[in-house]
């Protein structure tokens, strides 16, 4: 698959090399700025259609702001071990929120997101803590890939 | 004819329909839940005094549609509150479960009840597969393999192992074994000619519910009879169970009004959360063998929902009216479908429990005497 046929994926927040490495095969990964206006300008330069967003840690707030500012451009959103300074405001984009099962602060944020976003899937990752994004275990990689590929249908386990 | 009193155990305290699936459970009230279980189990036990032959229950997940995620627990309670009535589990969602565990729990119920178990197995409604993370595409092959494991677990004289497509066990030898020999009465559900053909291959009764058209139901039953015959078994009315939402009151007008109000909650609130999950499954999987079956499944639900109470009575989808009217409606099911068993679900949506109890007593006093000998 060449870059021209890959779907665009915007990355916001600290890097998670293992996860990015796994997604590089399928997605054209853009590094995102920390400022929403700059992000909107950046994705305006991308070819049409929706692009997906992955945000790690503090990048979650930026991803939510982007989804609110440019709802027509944001497809699926993945928030890894999200950290928010204030209560989330609802956005229409479908979100997967991954939280380490041992991450107590992350659990609070995850619940707040699940409660606030109308299309949100909250998943705890066994064996992970607050460093979920950096570690990006095989479990996390598998569910992120599946969600990006199948959207809400990732709820349904496939045969084989 | 024989009759079953069935309970879905709905949650009745919601003012608004949950907007998503799974239905959020933050508002679940444990004290109210305890009260509902007491009321519902007492109502079910009362079926014995009202002349019913079976008391039935089933399994659903993640929804106020039903607070019965394991009907075997309710069955166990009923073994201690009843003495003669059959305990009909209608049934366990077999492809979602560990088949050996199902064989064990059903064997326990059969022994605890003195051999009164009716062992029902269903493939379930599509969205239940998300609940237990089972691929819907595998539902039929899991069902077939699991049924064979259970029959072996109940009847094999010696410990055995199983190496299958979906299930592998190096050794199986359940304690207890069922009391009924060679095994408990079995029932499988069918909603199409294809699934009826599947049921006929097993030593089991067939159950149909959500009937939208009596002629279509008759064809499904014909397919069951033909399949059973092809497998060396002649089946009769006693092998055919028809599930019906049922409301019996003193007059037709009162019954129709009561059912209309209660069914509105059933469709508007209890059925709502399932719709999203159902849509995903039906669009993205081959839960049904082909698109025609998938379309039929959806159309059947919509057809019944879109009909008035009178239209549903006319179509043979429900039993509703005075005792005299319900006698006529039961006779029609017997004549049109050759059914020897009716499964009555009287607690629909917000139907008041005292109306359910009164309906059970009207059934005993003014319906049963006229239909028992059909």
mmCIF file of N, CA, C and O in Angstrom, chain B residues 247-261 309 320-322 351 354-355 358 362:
data_model
loop_
_atom_site.group_PDB
_atom_site.id
_atom_site.type_symbol
_atom_site.label_atom_id
_atom_site.label_comp_id
_atom_site.label_asym_id
_atom_site.label_seq_id
_atom_site.Cartn_x
_atom_site.Cartn_y
_atom_site.Cartn_z
ATOM 1 N N UNK B 247 -53.016 -11.143 27.213
ATOM 2 C CA UNK B 247 -53.705 -10.323 28.211
ATOM 3 C C UNK B 247 -55.165 -10.783 28.292
ATOM 4 O O UNK B 247 -55.892 -10.724 27.296
ATOM 5 N N UNK B 248 -55.554 -11.279 29.460
ATOM 6 C CA UNK B 248 -56.929 -11.751 29.668
ATOM 7 C C UNK B 248 -57.575 -10.891 30.749
ATOM 8 O O UNK B 248 -57.080 -10.810 31.871
ATOM 9 N N UNK B 249 -58.672 -10.238 30.392
ATOM 10 C CA UNK B 249 -59.430 -9.428 31.351
ATOM 11 C C UNK B 249 -60.904 -9.821 31.255
ATOM 12 O O UNK B 249 -61.265 -10.702 30.468
ATOM 13 N N UNK B 250 -61.753 -9.145 32.013
ATOM 14 C CA UNK B 250 -63.175 -9.493 31.990
ATOM 15 C C UNK B 250 -63.800 -9.218 30.626
ATOM 16 O O UNK B 250 -64.682 -9.942 30.187
ATOM 17 N N UNK B 251 -63.347 -8.149 29.980
ATOM 18 C CA UNK B 251 -63.942 -7.783 28.680
ATOM 19 C C UNK B 251 -62.844 -7.582 27.632
ATOM 20 O O UNK B 251 -61.685 -7.310 27.975
ATOM 21 N N UNK B 252 -63.241 -7.669 26.373
ATOM 22 C CA UNK B 252 -62.299 -7.407 25.278
ATOM 23 C C UNK B 252 -61.744 -5.992 25.376
ATOM 24 O O UNK B 252 -60.551 -5.759 25.174
ATOM 25 N N UNK B 253 -62.630 -5.049 25.661
ATOM 26 C CA UNK B 253 -62.219 -3.640 25.678
ATOM 27 C C UNK B 253 -61.158 -3.401 26.744
ATOM 28 O O UNK B 253 -60.141 -2.734 26.498
ATOM 29 N N UNK B 254 -61.371 -3.948 27.938
ATOM 30 C CA UNK B 254 -60.400 -3.731 29.011
ATOM 31 C C UNK B 254 -59.055 -4.380 28.660
ATOM 32 O O UNK B 254 -57.990 -3.781 28.857
ATOM 33 N N UNK B 255 -59.089 -5.576 28.109
ATOM 34 C CA UNK B 255 -57.844 -6.279 27.772
ATOM 35 C C UNK B 255 -57.059 -5.506 26.713
ATOM 36 O O UNK B 255 -55.826 -5.356 26.808
ATOM 37 N N UNK B 256 -57.775 -5.012 25.710
ATOM 38 C CA UNK B 256 -57.082 -4.289 24.636
ATOM 39 C C UNK B 256 -56.497 -2.974 25.144
ATOM 40 O O UNK B 256 -55.392 -2.592 24.759
ATOM 41 N N UNK B 257 -57.232 -2.320 26.032
ATOM 42 C CA UNK B 257 -56.728 -1.062 26.579
ATOM 43 C C UNK B 257 -55.511 -1.310 27.458
ATOM 44 O O UNK B 257 -54.494 -0.621 27.342
ATOM 45 N N UNK B 258 -55.591 -2.307 28.312
ATOM 46 C CA UNK B 258 -54.463 -2.647 29.194
ATOM 47 C C UNK B 258 -53.222 -3.013 28.386
ATOM 48 O O UNK B 258 -52.120 -2.546 28.654
ATOM 49 N N UNK B 259 -53.402 -3.858 27.405
ATOM 50 C CA UNK B 259 -52.253 -4.313 26.626
ATOM 51 C C UNK B 259 -51.670 -3.178 25.796
ATOM 52 O O UNK B 259 -50.445 -3.059 25.652
ATOM 53 N N UNK B 260 -52.543 -2.328 25.287
ATOM 54 C CA UNK B 260 -52.063 -1.191 24.501
ATOM 55 C C UNK B 260 -51.141 -0.295 25.312
ATOM 56 O O UNK B 260 -50.070 0.121 24.847
ATOM 57 N N UNK B 261 -51.539 0.005 26.547
ATOM 58 C CA UNK B 261 -50.716 0.866 27.410
ATOM 59 C C UNK B 261 -49.397 0.185 27.770
ATOM 60 O O UNK B 261 -48.333 0.791 27.713
ATOM 61 N N UNK B 309 -53.514 -3.311 18.387
ATOM 62 C CA UNK B 309 -53.791 -4.523 19.168
ATOM 63 C C UNK B 309 -54.781 -5.423 18.411
ATOM 64 O O UNK B 309 -54.581 -6.638 18.304
ATOM 65 N N UNK B 320 -55.478 -11.872 23.316
ATOM 66 C CA UNK B 320 -55.927 -10.691 24.055
ATOM 67 C C UNK B 320 -57.441 -10.601 24.021
ATOM 68 O O UNK B 320 -58.044 -10.664 22.946
ATOM 69 N N UNK B 321 -58.034 -10.459 25.209
ATOM 70 C CA UNK B 321 -59.475 -10.274 25.252
ATOM 71 C C UNK B 321 -60.093 -10.879 26.488
ATOM 72 O O UNK B 321 -59.405 -11.218 27.452
ATOM 73 N N UNK B 322 -61.418 -11.038 26.427
ATOM 74 C CA UNK B 322 -62.149 -11.714 27.499
ATOM 75 C C UNK B 322 -61.776 -13.193 27.468
ATOM 76 O O UNK B 322 -61.237 -13.688 26.461
ATOM 77 N N UNK B 351 -47.362 -3.689 32.379
ATOM 78 C CA UNK B 351 -48.621 -4.329 32.795
ATOM 79 C C UNK B 351 -48.628 -4.490 34.316
ATOM 80 O O UNK B 351 -47.717 -5.100 34.888
ATOM 81 N N UNK B 354 -50.994 -6.962 39.393
ATOM 82 C CA UNK B 354 -52.295 -7.484 39.824
ATOM 83 C C UNK B 354 -53.164 -7.841 38.621
ATOM 84 O O UNK B 354 -53.996 -8.750 38.687
ATOM 85 N N UNK B 355 -52.946 -7.142 37.502
ATOM 86 C CA UNK B 355 -53.689 -7.490 36.279
ATOM 87 C C UNK B 355 -53.182 -8.823 35.733
ATOM 88 O O UNK B 355 -53.951 -9.661 35.248
ATOM 89 N N UNK B 358 -54.666 -11.546 37.974
ATOM 90 C CA UNK B 358 -56.086 -11.724 37.675
ATOM 91 C C UNK B 358 -56.253 -12.467 36.349
ATOM 92 O O UNK B 358 -57.110 -13.345 36.218
ATOM 93 N N UNK B 362 -58.262 -15.893 35.626
ATOM 94 C CA UNK B 362 -59.290 -16.012 34.578
ATOM 95 C C UNK B 362 -58.933 -17.161 33.625
ATOM 96 O O UNK B 362 -59.822 -17.881 33.151
#
